[in-house]
C-alpha atoms as a PDB file:
ATOM      1  CA  UNK A   1     -16.251 -17.011  34.651  1.00  0.00           C
ATOM      2  CA  UNK A   2     -19.932 -16.352  34.660  1.00  0.00           C
ATOM      3  CA  UNK A   3     -19.669 -12.761  33.146  1.00  0.00           C
ATOM      4  CA  UNK A   4     -18.191 -14.523  29.720  1.00  0.00           C
ATOM      5  CA  UNK A   5     -21.331 -15.827  29.072  1.00  0.00           C
ATOM      6  CA  UNK A   6     -22.829 -14.712  25.739  1.00  0.00           C
ATOM      7  CA  UNK A   7     -26.054 -16.504  24.144  1.00  0.00           C
ATOM      8  CA  UNK A   8     -26.360 -18.726  26.889  1.00  0.00           C
ATOM      9  CA  UNK A   9     -22.406 -20.140  25.863  1.00  0.00           C
ATOM     10  CA  UNK A  10     -19.396 -19.908  27.559  1.00  0.00           C
ATOM     11  CA  UNK A  11     -16.477 -17.719  25.394  1.00  0.00           C
ATOM     12  CA  UNK A  12     -13.748 -17.710  27.922  1.00  0.00           C
ATOM     13  CA  UNK A  13     -11.699 -20.423  26.057  1.00  0.00           C
ATOM     14  CA  UNK A  14     -12.010 -18.075  23.257  1.00  0.00           C
ATOM     15  CA  UNK A  15     -10.695 -14.842  25.103  1.00  0.00           C
ATOM     16  CA  UNK A  16      -8.621 -16.452  27.911  1.00  0.00           C
ATOM     17  CA  UNK A  17      -5.713 -15.753  25.718  1.00  0.00           C
ATOM     18  CA  UNK A  18      -6.609 -12.000  25.719  1.00  0.00           C
ATOM     19  CA  UNK A  19      -6.654 -11.206  28.469  1.00  0.00           C
ATOM     20  CA  UNK A  20      -4.093 -12.827  30.069  1.00  0.00           C
ATOM     21  CA  UNK A  21      -1.874 -11.197  27.668  1.00  0.00           C
ATOM     22  CA  UNK A  22      -3.151  -7.441  28.051  1.00  0.00           C
ATOM     23  CA  UNK A  23      -3.396  -8.011  32.347  1.00  0.00           C
ATOM     24  CA  UNK A  24       1.050  -9.288  32.211  1.00  0.00           C
ATOM     25  CA  UNK A  25       1.822  -6.857  29.771  1.00  0.00           C
ATOM     26  CA  UNK A  26      -0.579  -4.183  28.912  1.00  0.00           C
ATOM     27  CA  UNK A  27      -2.150  -3.260  32.657  1.00  0.00           C
ATOM     28  CA  UNK A  28       1.411  -1.673  34.345  1.00  0.00           C
ATOM     29  CA  UNK A  29       1.775   0.781  31.098  1.00  0.00           C
ATOM     30  CA  UNK A  30      -2.307   1.924  31.196  1.00  0.00           C
ATOM     31  CA  UNK A  31      -1.923   2.579  35.150  1.00  0.00           C
ATOM     32  CA  UNK A  32       1.433   4.090  35.221  1.00  0.00           C
ATOM     33  CA  UNK A  33      -0.786   6.476  31.899  1.00  0.00           C
ATOM     34  CA  UNK A  34      -3.772   6.900  34.201  1.00  0.00           C
ATOM     35  CA  UNK A  35      -1.594   8.164  37.641  1.00  0.00           C
ATOM     36  CA  UNK A  36       0.453  10.592  34.978  1.00  0.00           C
ATOM     37  CA  UNK A  37      -2.366  12.114  33.215  1.00  0.00           C
ATOM     38  CA  UNK A  38      -3.813  12.508  36.627  1.00  0.00           C
ATOM     39  CA  UNK A  39      -0.933  14.228  37.530  1.00  0.00           C
ATOM     40  CA  UNK A  40      -0.953  16.745  34.825  1.00  0.00           C
ATOM     41  CA  UNK A  41      -4.327  17.581  35.198  1.00  0.00           C
ATOM     42  CA  UNK A  42      -4.717  18.640  38.768  1.00  0.00           C
ATOM     43  CA  UNK A  43      -1.508  20.492  38.013  1.00  0.00           C
ATOM     44  CA  UNK A  44      -2.331  21.993  34.435  1.00  0.00           C
ATOM     45  CA  UNK A  45      -5.931  22.936  34.834  1.00  0.00           C
ATOM     46  CA  UNK A  46      -6.419  23.221  31.142  1.00  0.00           C
ATOM     47  CA  UNK A  47      -9.078  24.745  30.452  1.00  0.00           C
ATOM     48  CA  UNK A  48      -9.812  21.857  26.656  1.00  0.00           C
ATOM     49  CA  UNK A  49      -8.058  18.931  26.401  1.00  0.00           C
ATOM     50  CA  UNK A  50      -7.062  18.187  22.285  1.00  0.00           C
ATOM     51  CA  UNK A  51      -6.156  14.192  21.591  1.00  0.00           C
ATOM     52  CA  UNK A  52      -5.244  12.820  17.855  1.00  0.00           C
ATOM     53  CA  UNK A  53      -7.669   9.505  18.685  1.00  0.00           C
ATOM     54  CA  UNK A  54     -10.707   8.216  20.431  1.00  0.00           C
ATOM     55  CA  UNK A  55     -10.723   4.888  20.127  1.00  0.00           C
ATOM     56  CA  UNK A  56      -7.435   4.349  22.269  1.00  0.00           C
ATOM     57  CA  UNK A  57      -7.437   2.882  25.345  1.00  0.00           C
ATOM     58  CA  UNK A  58      -5.089   5.856  26.324  1.00  0.00           C
ATOM     59  CA  UNK A  59      -7.765   8.416  24.776  1.00  0.00           C
ATOM     60  CA  UNK A  60     -10.612   6.684  26.396  1.00  0.00           C
ATOM     61  CA  UNK A  61      -8.186   7.204  29.617  1.00  0.00           C
ATOM     62  CA  UNK A  62      -8.054  10.608  29.394  1.00  0.00           C
ATOM     63  CA  UNK A  63     -11.086  11.792  28.114  1.00  0.00           C
ATOM     64  CA  UNK A  64     -12.648   9.908  31.819  1.00  0.00           C
ATOM     65  CA  UNK A  65     -10.283  11.895  33.814  1.00  0.00           C
ATOM     66  CA  UNK A  66     -11.034  15.246  31.881  1.00  0.00           C
ATOM     67  CA  UNK A  67     -14.955  14.187  32.593  1.00  0.00           C
ATOM     68  CA  UNK A  68     -14.023  14.243  36.622  1.00  0.00           C
ATOM     69  CA  UNK A  69     -12.764  17.254  36.685  1.00  0.00           C
ATOM     70  CA  UNK A  70     -15.253  19.027  34.226  1.00  0.00           C
ATOM     71  CA  UNK A  71     -12.517  20.344  31.895  1.00  0.00           C
ATOM     72  CA  UNK A  72     -14.097  19.834  27.874  1.00  0.00           C
ATOM     73  CA  UNK A  73     -12.365  17.753  25.411  1.00  0.00           C
ATOM     74  CA  UNK A  74     -11.978  17.298  21.662  1.00  0.00           C
ATOM     75  CA  UNK A  75     -10.955  13.639  19.746  1.00  0.00           C
ATOM     76  CA  UNK A  76      -9.550  13.828  16.230  1.00  0.00           C
ATOM     77  CA  UNK A  77     -10.091  10.912  13.820  1.00  0.00           C
ATOM     78  CA  UNK A  78      -6.953   9.372  13.370  1.00  0.00           C
ATOM     79  CA  UNK A  79      -7.097   7.015  10.512  1.00  0.00           C
ATOM     80  CA  UNK A  80     -10.051   5.218   9.642  1.00  0.00           C
ATOM     81  CA  UNK A  81     -12.585   3.170  11.834  1.00  0.00           C
ATOM     82  CA  UNK A  82     -12.529  -0.152  11.075  1.00  0.00           C
ATOM     83  CA  UNK A  83     -15.220  -3.268  12.234  1.00  0.00           C
ATOM     84  CA  UNK A  84     -12.758  -3.784  15.340  1.00  0.00           C
ATOM     85  CA  UNK A  85     -12.790  -0.143  17.176  1.00  0.00           C
ATOM     86  CA  UNK A  86     -14.520   0.620  20.078  1.00  0.00           C
ATOM     87  CA  UNK A  87     -16.698   3.768  18.502  1.00  0.00           C
ATOM     88  CA  UNK A  88     -19.795   1.734  18.610  1.00  0.00           C
ATOM     89  CA  UNK A  89     -21.577   1.575  22.247  1.00  0.00           C
ATOM     90  CA  UNK A  90     -25.032   0.294  23.960  1.00  0.00           C
ATOM     91  CA  UNK A  91     -27.549   3.231  24.062  1.00  0.00           C
ATOM     92  CA  UNK A  92     -27.248   5.473  26.858  1.00  0.00           C
ATOM     93  CA  UNK A  93     -23.180   4.177  27.135  1.00  0.00           C
ATOM     94  CA  UNK A  94     -21.069   7.158  25.914  1.00  0.00           C
ATOM     95  CA  UNK A  95     -22.398  10.299  26.892  1.00  0.00           C
ATOM     96  CA  UNK A  96     -20.034  13.604  26.710  1.00  0.00           C
ATOM     97  CA  UNK A  97     -18.974  14.935  29.629  1.00  0.00           C
ATOM     98  CA  UNK A  98     -19.752  12.981  31.891  1.00  0.00           C
ATOM     99  CA  UNK A  99     -17.852  10.429  34.462  1.00  0.00           C
ATOM    100  CA  UNK A 100     -19.994   7.642  35.613  1.00  0.00           C
ATOM    101  CA  UNK A 101     -19.913   4.104  36.553  1.00  0.00           C
ATOM    102  CA  UNK A 102     -21.368   1.830  33.066  1.00  0.00           C
ATOM    103  CA  UNK A 103     -20.793   4.914  31.230  1.00  0.00           C
ATOM    104  CA  UNK A 104     -17.729   4.817  28.194  1.00  0.00           C
ATOM    105  CA  UNK A 105     -15.756   7.673  28.288  1.00  0.00           C
ATOM    106  CA  UNK A 106     -15.832   9.712  24.917  1.00  0.00           C
ATOM    107  CA  UNK A 107     -15.012  13.130  24.319  1.00  0.00           C
ATOM    108  CA  UNK A 108     -17.046  16.289  24.392  1.00  0.00           C
ATOM    109  CA  UNK A 109     -16.481  16.813  20.511  1.00  0.00           C
ATOM    110  CA  UNK A 110     -14.851  14.567  18.303  1.00  0.00           C
ATOM    111  CA  UNK A 111     -13.829  15.732  14.898  1.00  0.00           C
ATOM    112  CA  UNK A 112     -14.333  13.116  11.954  1.00  0.00           C
ATOM    113  CA  UNK A 113     -12.948  13.069   8.031  1.00  0.00           C
ATOM    114  CA  UNK A 114     -16.380  13.033   6.684  1.00  0.00           C
ATOM    115  CA  UNK A 115     -19.906  12.236   6.488  1.00  0.00           C
ATOM    116  CA  UNK A 116     -19.008   8.557   6.548  1.00  0.00           C
ATOM    117  CA  UNK A 117     -17.667   8.390   9.979  1.00  0.00           C
ATOM    118  CA  UNK A 118     -20.214  10.926  11.402  1.00  0.00           C
ATOM    119  CA  UNK A 119     -23.079   8.568  10.305  1.00  0.00           C
ATOM    120  CA  UNK A 120     -20.952   5.504  11.790  1.00  0.00           C
ATOM    121  CA  UNK A 121     -20.587   7.261  14.924  1.00  0.00           C
ATOM    122  CA  UNK A 122     -23.924   8.811  15.274  1.00  0.00           C
ATOM    123  CA  UNK A 123     -25.591   4.512  14.841  1.00  0.00           C
ATOM    124  CA  UNK A 124     -23.194   3.796  17.352  1.00  0.00           C
ATOM    125  CA  UNK A 125     -25.002   5.648  19.771  1.00  0.00           C
ATOM    126  CA  UNK A 126     -23.122   8.973  19.945  1.00  0.00           C
ATOM    127  CA  UNK A 127     -24.797  11.421  21.619  1.00  0.00           C
ATOM    128  CA  UNK A 128     -26.552  13.907  18.937  1.00  0.00           C
ATOM    129  CA  UNK A 129     -24.297  17.645  17.819  1.00  0.00           C
ATOM    130  CA  UNK A 130     -20.615  15.616  19.622  1.00  0.00           C
ATOM    131  CA  UNK A 131     -19.554  14.858  15.983  1.00  0.00           C
ATOM    132  CA  UNK A 132     -18.517  17.596  13.553  1.00  0.00           C
ATOM    133  CA  UNK A 133     -17.352  16.573   9.872  1.00  0.00           C
ATOM    134  CA  UNK A 134     -14.287  18.671   9.536  1.00  0.00           C
ATOM    135  CA  UNK A 135     -12.216  17.062   6.966  1.00  0.00           C
ATOM    136  CA  UNK A 136      -8.676  16.210   7.401  1.00  0.00           C
ATOM    137  CA  UNK A 137      -5.784  19.092   7.465  1.00  0.00           C
ATOM    138  CA  UNK A 138      -3.005  16.056   6.659  1.00  0.00           C
ATOM    139  CA  UNK A 139      -5.213  15.264   3.350  1.00  0.00           C
ATOM    140  CA  UNK A 140      -5.744  18.852   2.534  1.00  0.00           C
ATOM    141  CA  UNK A 141      -1.514  18.577   2.009  1.00  0.00           C
ATOM    142  CA  UNK A 142      -2.199  16.293  -1.007  1.00  0.00           C
ATOM    143  CA  UNK A 143      -4.085  19.141  -2.884  1.00  0.00           C
ATOM    144  CA  UNK A 144      -2.557  22.338  -1.823  1.00  0.00           C
ATOM    145  CA  UNK A 145       1.266  21.116  -1.806  1.00  0.00           C
ATOM    146  CA  UNK A 146       0.593  18.800  -4.994  1.00  0.00           C
ATOM    147  CA  UNK A 147       3.856  20.675  -7.146  1.00  0.00           C
ATOM    148  CA  UNK A 148       5.906  19.743  -4.517  1.00  0.00           C
ATOM    149  CA  UNK A 149       6.329  16.251  -5.115  1.00  0.00           C
ATOM    150  CA  UNK A 150       8.948  14.877  -7.141  1.00  0.00           C
ATOM    151  CA  UNK A 151       9.114  11.474  -8.300  1.00  0.00           C
ATOM    152  CA  UNK A 152      11.911  11.492 -10.484  1.00  0.00           C
ATOM    153  CA  UNK A 153      14.086  12.819  -7.206  1.00  0.00           C
ATOM    154  CA  UNK A 154      12.457  10.274  -4.936  1.00  0.00           C
ATOM    155  CA  UNK A 155      13.593   7.224  -7.283  1.00  0.00           C
ATOM    156  CA  UNK A 156      16.835   8.915  -7.548  1.00  0.00           C
ATOM    157  CA  UNK A 157      17.232   8.976  -3.724  1.00  0.00           C
ATOM    158  CA  UNK A 158      16.086   4.886  -3.947  1.00  0.00           C
ATOM    159  CA  UNK A 159      18.239   3.899  -6.586  1.00  0.00           C
ATOM    160  CA  UNK A 160      14.542   3.039  -8.669  1.00  0.00           C
ATOM    161  CA  UNK A 161      14.179   3.780 -12.382  1.00  0.00           C
ATOM    162  CA  UNK A 162      11.780   6.798 -12.340  1.00  0.00           C
ATOM    163  CA  UNK A 163      10.543   5.971 -16.110  1.00  0.00           C
ATOM    164  CA  UNK A 164       9.355   2.425 -14.728  1.00  0.00           C
ATOM    165  CA  UNK A 165       6.454   1.483 -13.593  1.00  0.00           C
ATOM    166  CA  UNK A 166       6.043   1.573  -9.498  1.00  0.00           C
ATOM    167  CA  UNK A 167       4.143  -0.392  -6.934  1.00  0.00           C
ATOM    168  CA  UNK A 168       3.747   0.906  -3.256  1.00  0.00           C
ATOM    169  CA  UNK A 169       3.342  -1.793  -0.853  1.00  0.00           C
ATOM    170  CA  UNK A 170       2.219   0.164   2.586  1.00  0.00           C
ATOM    171  CA  UNK A 171       2.053  -2.588   5.133  1.00  0.00           C
ATOM    172  CA  UNK A 172       0.120  -2.969   8.246  1.00  0.00           C
ATOM    173  CA  UNK A 173       0.598  -4.741  11.789  1.00  0.00           C
ATOM    174  CA  UNK A 174       0.341  -8.210  11.178  1.00  0.00           C
ATOM    175  CA  UNK A 175       1.125 -11.739  12.572  1.00  0.00           C
ATOM    176  CA  UNK A 176       4.908 -12.384  11.303  1.00  0.00           C
ATOM    177  CA  UNK A 177       3.442 -15.398   9.082  1.00  0.00           C
ATOM    178  CA  UNK A 178       0.312 -13.207   7.395  1.00  0.00           C
ATOM    179  CA  UNK A 179       3.265 -10.185   7.008  1.00  0.00           C
ATOM    180  CA  UNK A 180       5.900 -12.508   5.124  1.00  0.00           C
ATOM    181  CA  UNK A 181       3.334 -14.381   2.985  1.00  0.00           C
ATOM    182  CA  UNK A 182       2.016 -11.272   1.868  1.00  0.00           C
ATOM    183  CA  UNK A 183       5.219  -9.256   1.222  1.00  0.00           C
ATOM    184  CA  UNK A 184       6.422 -12.394  -0.676  1.00  0.00           C
ATOM    185  CA  UNK A 185       3.340 -12.067  -2.578  1.00  0.00           C
ATOM    186  CA  UNK A 186       3.570  -8.685  -3.707  1.00  0.00           C
ATOM    187  CA  UNK A 187       7.346  -8.617  -4.433  1.00  0.00           C
ATOM    188  CA  UNK A 188       6.863 -11.958  -6.791  1.00  0.00           C
ATOM    189  CA  UNK A 189       3.826 -10.277  -8.320  1.00  0.00           C
ATOM    190  CA  UNK A 190       5.580  -6.953  -8.689  1.00  0.00           C
ATOM    191  CA  UNK A 191       8.632  -8.344 -10.758  1.00  0.00           C
ATOM    192  CA  UNK A 192       6.029 -10.358 -12.893  1.00  0.00           C
ATOM    193  CA  UNK A 193       4.596  -7.548 -14.156  1.00  0.00           C
ATOM    194  CA  UNK A 194       7.769  -5.762 -14.660  1.00  0.00           C
ATOM    195  CA  UNK A 195       7.390  -3.267 -11.749  1.00  0.00           C
ATOM    196  CA  UNK A 196       9.433  -1.730  -8.918  1.00  0.00           C
ATOM    197  CA  UNK A 197       8.372  -1.851  -5.681  1.00  0.00           C
ATOM    198  CA  UNK A 198       8.800   0.676  -3.151  1.00  0.00           C
ATOM    199  CA  UNK A 199       7.255  -1.093   0.241  1.00  0.00           C
ATOM    200  CA  UNK A 200       6.654   1.785   3.271  1.00  0.00           C
ATOM    201  CA  UNK A 201       6.261   0.658   6.358  1.00  0.00           C
ATOM    202  CA  UNK A 202       3.974   1.650   8.941  1.00  0.00           C
ATOM    203  CA  UNK A 203       5.915   3.608  11.658  1.00  0.00           C
ATOM    204  CA  UNK A 204       5.558   0.125  14.500  1.00  0.00           C
ATOM    205  CA  UNK A 205       6.942  -2.296  12.407  1.00  0.00           C
ATOM    206  CA  UNK A 206      10.980  -3.130  12.349  1.00  0.00           C
ATOM    207  CA  UNK A 207      12.848  -3.934   8.875  1.00  0.00           C
ATOM    208  CA  UNK A 208      13.530  -7.383  10.482  1.00  0.00           C
ATOM    209  CA  UNK A 209      11.188  -9.626   8.724  1.00  0.00           C
ATOM    210  CA  UNK A 210      10.925  -7.697   5.037  1.00  0.00           C
ATOM    211  CA  UNK A 211      15.054  -7.872   4.865  1.00  0.00           C
ATOM    212  CA  UNK A 212      14.409 -11.496   4.959  1.00  0.00           C
ATOM    213  CA  UNK A 213      11.579 -12.020   3.079  1.00  0.00           C
ATOM    214  CA  UNK A 214      12.988  -9.643   0.017  1.00  0.00           C
ATOM    215  CA  UNK A 215      16.650 -11.026   0.839  1.00  0.00           C
ATOM    216  CA  UNK A 216      15.203 -14.443  -0.034  1.00  0.00           C
ATOM    217  CA  UNK A 217      13.076 -13.460  -3.529  1.00  0.00           C
ATOM    218  CA  UNK A 218      16.643 -11.755  -4.871  1.00  0.00           C
ATOM    219  CA  UNK A 219      14.844  -9.000  -5.767  1.00  0.00           C
ATOM    220  CA  UNK A 220      15.570  -5.100  -5.821  1.00  0.00           C
ATOM    221  CA  UNK A 221      13.273  -3.611  -3.413  1.00  0.00           C
ATOM    222  CA  UNK A 222      13.193   0.031  -2.056  1.00  0.00           C
ATOM    223  CA  UNK A 223      12.225  -0.968   1.534  1.00  0.00           C
ATOM    224  CA  UNK A 224      11.614   2.505   3.524  1.00  0.00           C
ATOM    225  CA  UNK A 225      10.029   3.655   6.362  1.00  0.00           C
ATOM    226  CA  UNK A 226      11.572   6.848   8.115  1.00  0.00           C
ATOM    227  CA  UNK A 227      10.530   9.091   4.963  1.00  0.00           C
ATOM    228  CA  UNK A 228       7.093  11.172   3.917  1.00  0.00           C
ATOM    229  CA  UNK A 229       4.063   8.440   2.900  1.00  0.00           C
ATOM    230  CA  UNK A 230       2.992  11.291   0.246  1.00  0.00           C
ATOM    231  CA  UNK A 231       6.495  10.968  -1.591  1.00  0.00           C
ATOM    232  CA  UNK A 232       5.436   7.418  -1.663  1.00  0.00           C
ATOM    233  CA  UNK A 233       2.196   7.938  -2.830  1.00  0.00           C
ATOM    234  CA  UNK A 234       2.697  10.244  -5.468  1.00  0.00           C
ATOM    235  CA  UNK A 235       5.199   8.499  -7.109  1.00  0.00           C
ATOM    236  CA  UNK A 236       3.785   5.170  -7.384  1.00  0.00           C
ATOM    237  CA  UNK A 237       1.131   3.988  -9.901  1.00  0.00           C
ATOM    238  CA  UNK A 238      -0.376   1.488  -7.782  1.00  0.00           C
ATOM    239  CA  UNK A 239      -1.142   1.308  -3.922  1.00  0.00           C
ATOM    240  CA  UNK A 240      -1.151  -2.287  -2.237  1.00  0.00           C
ATOM    241  CA  UNK A 241      -1.843  -2.298   1.470  1.00  0.00           C
ATOM    242  CA  UNK A 242      -3.938  -4.609   3.557  1.00  0.00           C
ATOM    243  CA  UNK A 243      -6.240  -1.755   5.741  1.00  0.00           C
ATOM    244  CA  UNK A 244      -4.137   1.346   6.019  1.00  0.00           C
ATOM    245  CA  UNK A 245      -5.603   4.420   6.043  1.00  0.00           C
ATOM    246  CA  UNK A 246      -3.559   5.411   3.390  1.00  0.00           C
ATOM    247  CA  UNK A 247      -5.535   3.802   0.964  1.00  0.00           C
ATOM    248  CA  UNK A 248      -7.579   6.549   1.176  1.00  0.00           C
ATOM    249  CA  UNK A 249      -4.812   8.933   0.629  1.00  0.00           C
ATOM    250  CA  UNK A 250      -4.025   6.984  -2.544  1.00  0.00           C
ATOM    251  CA  UNK A 251      -7.893   7.413  -3.707  1.00  0.00           C
ATOM    252  CA  UNK A 252      -6.859  11.621  -2.991  1.00  0.00           C
ATOM    253  CA  UNK A 253      -3.687  11.286  -5.280  1.00  0.00           C
ATOM    254  CA  UNK A 254      -5.943   9.532  -7.615  1.00  0.00           C
ATOM    255  CA  UNK A 255      -4.295   5.881  -7.660  1.00  0.00           C
ATOM    256  CA  UNK A 256      -5.458   2.439  -8.142  1.00  0.00           C
ATOM    257  CA  UNK A 257      -5.655   0.569  -4.388  1.00  0.00           C
ATOM    258  CA  UNK A 258      -5.425  -2.968  -4.180  1.00  0.00           C
ATOM    259  CA  UNK A 259      -6.720  -4.588  -0.768  1.00  0.00           C
ATOM    260  CA  UNK A 260      -3.919  -7.703   0.363  1.00  0.00           C
ATOM    261  CA  UNK A 261      -6.452  -9.856   2.007  1.00  0.00           C
ATOM    262  CA  UNK A 262      -4.752 -13.905   2.372  1.00  0.00           C
ATOM    263  CA  UNK A 263      -5.548 -13.947   6.112  1.00  0.00           C
ATOM    264  CA  UNK A 264      -9.355 -15.706   5.989  1.00  0.00           C
ATOM    265  CA  UNK A 265     -10.342 -12.961   7.988  1.00  0.00           C
ATOM    266  CA  UNK A 266     -13.115 -10.206   6.883  1.00  0.00           C
ATOM    267  CA  UNK A 267     -11.772  -6.990   5.611  1.00  0.00           C
ATOM    268  CA  UNK A 268     -11.536  -4.813   8.464  1.00  0.00           C
ATOM    269  CA  UNK A 269     -12.226  -1.906   6.669  1.00  0.00           C
ATOM    270  CA  UNK A 270     -14.970  -1.767   3.971  1.00  0.00           C
ATOM    271  CA  UNK A 271     -12.275  -0.177   0.724  1.00  0.00           C
ATOM    272  CA  UNK A 272     -13.376  -3.129  -0.977  1.00  0.00           C
ATOM    273  CA  UNK A 273     -17.133  -3.687  -0.349  1.00  0.00           C
ATOM    274  CA  UNK A 274     -17.653   0.532  -1.263  1.00  0.00           C
ATOM    275  CA  UNK A 275     -16.175  -0.830  -4.604  1.00  0.00           C
ATOM    276  CA  UNK A 276     -13.366   2.170  -3.991  1.00  0.00           C
ATOM    277  CA  UNK A 277     -10.813  -0.586  -4.167  1.00  0.00           C
ATOM    278  CA  UNK A 278      -9.969  -3.734  -5.794  1.00  0.00           C
ATOM    279  CA  UNK A 279      -9.790  -6.727  -3.805  1.00  0.00           C
ATOM    280  CA  UNK A 280      -7.370  -9.641  -3.915  1.00  0.00           C
ATOM    281  CA  UNK A 281      -7.481 -12.452  -0.951  1.00  0.00           C
ATOM    282  CA  UNK A 282      -5.593 -15.501  -2.722  1.00  0.00           C
ATOM    283  CA  UNK A 283      -2.325 -14.691  -3.562  1.00  0.00           C
ATOM    284  CA  UNK A 284      -2.745 -15.796  -7.203  1.00  0.00           C
ATOM    285  CA  UNK A 285      -5.420 -12.976  -8.032  1.00  0.00           C
ATOM    286  CA  UNK A 286      -2.371 -10.231  -6.986  1.00  0.00           C
ATOM    287  CA  UNK A 287      -0.809 -10.798 -10.518  1.00  0.00           C
ATOM    288  CA  UNK A 288      -3.068 -10.252 -12.901  1.00  0.00           C
ATOM    289  CA  UNK A 289      -5.062  -7.264 -10.903  1.00  0.00           C
ATOM    290  CA  UNK A 290      -1.759  -5.470 -10.586  1.00  0.00           C
ATOM    291  CA  UNK A 291      -1.467  -5.913 -14.619  1.00  0.00           C
ATOM    292  CA  UNK A 292      -5.059  -5.262 -15.820  1.00  0.00           C
ATOM    293  CA  UNK A 293      -4.773  -1.555 -13.306  1.00  0.00           C
ATOM    294  CA  UNK A 294      -1.273  -1.003 -14.903  1.00  0.00           C
ATOM    295  CA  UNK A 295      -1.520  -1.602 -18.753  1.00  0.00           C
ATOM    296  CA  UNK A 296      -5.763  -1.595 -19.334  1.00  0.00           C
ATOM    297  CA  UNK A 297      -6.857   2.056 -18.611  1.00  0.00           C
ATOM    298  CA  UNK A 298     -10.675   1.099 -18.733  1.00  0.00           C
ATOM    299  CA  UNK A 299     -10.451  -1.669 -15.848  1.00  0.00           C
ATOM    300  CA  UNK A 300      -9.534   1.795 -13.918  1.00  0.00           C
ATOM    301  CA  UNK A 301     -12.305   4.500 -14.846  1.00  0.00           C
ATOM    302  CA  UNK A 302     -15.243   1.857 -14.557  1.00  0.00           C
ATOM    303  CA  UNK A 303     -14.472   2.464 -11.291  1.00  0.00           C
ATOM    304  CA  UNK A 304     -13.453   6.184 -10.817  1.00  0.00           C
ATOM    305  CA  UNK A 305     -17.588   7.132 -10.361  1.00  0.00           C
ATOM    306  CA  UNK A 306     -17.186   4.792  -6.957  1.00  0.00           C
ATOM    307  CA  UNK A 307     -13.817   5.812  -6.330  1.00  0.00           C
ATOM    308  CA  UNK A 308     -14.723   9.906  -5.889  1.00  0.00           C
ATOM    309  CA  UNK A 309     -18.052   8.843  -3.849  1.00  0.00           C
ATOM    310  CA  UNK A 310     -16.152   6.813  -1.129  1.00  0.00           C
ATOM    311  CA  UNK A 311     -13.552   9.761  -0.703  1.00  0.00           C
ATOM    312  CA  UNK A 312     -15.837  12.251  -0.764  1.00  0.00           C
ATOM    313  CA  UNK A 313     -18.266  10.315   2.264  1.00  0.00           C
ATOM    314  CA  UNK A 314     -14.741   9.866   3.891  1.00  0.00           C
ATOM    315  CA  UNK A 315     -12.334  12.304   3.597  1.00  0.00           C
ATOM    316  CA  UNK A 316     -15.042  15.225   2.517  1.00  0.00           C
ATOM    317  CA  UNK A 317     -13.629  17.998   0.530  1.00  0.00           C
ATOM    318  CA  UNK A 318     -10.389  16.609   0.016  1.00  0.00           C
ATOM    319  CA  UNK A 319     -11.318  14.859  -3.225  1.00  0.00           C
ATOM    320  CA  UNK A 320     -13.971  17.277  -4.625  1.00  0.00           C
END
């Protein structure tokens, strides 16, 4: 247990539960993935490998195996980097193209959304020249396909009124307790603000908890998961989320964003810190914030300069 000493303190009691869960449930899957990837690489001998992600355990396994075989790799940013992702390294730890003990495997090139993430990775000791700002092809669709979105058609399909103010709550995977508290808070605030609500679930979440909360609230809520996020963002007047990358996409759509965080923990993404989103950290703050954004144009417009600057830094030319 001496390896768990940090600043002369033993942190094993803090991390024991997480380590136990990892070795009891996740390790087996990682070993399987590593063996399958090894077989694929040795059989197919690709000239280059592209993976939509960089910080996941699967991604790092893939890059390590490719590095061992001298295969160049490209990692494409899959979402907003947050404070808990493994993109910050000690000097000399992350070296593109090398597989060696003590070396954290990273792609030969990492494509990122904007200059904000380029600076973040370089400050995390990524090798110079290994990070490229490309923007996001998905974000481009917001601009190029703008005419294809139809609020009236979407509302009709969901049993909503296209003439009413609409709030979109784009969820993030959280603990059951936090999920229930925040979902019920959004439902209640939307009802009191006279707005209809669309709850768009994260792909990894199930409907179970949300159906329970909606039933208890006795409210008419459109609960969806497998529909295009951009249809929802185009239709809404306000977007609420905890940490989703959808916050950036809503900003590109020109929609006000509320970051809802009643967990008592620090924000994992700096939307509020940068002035691009409106932070709500107590349940009672949600309704007045929604009301101001729905009915006080100046409240939102005063932030536009910071929002546009944030979008340019994080999504390159998508918001230009």
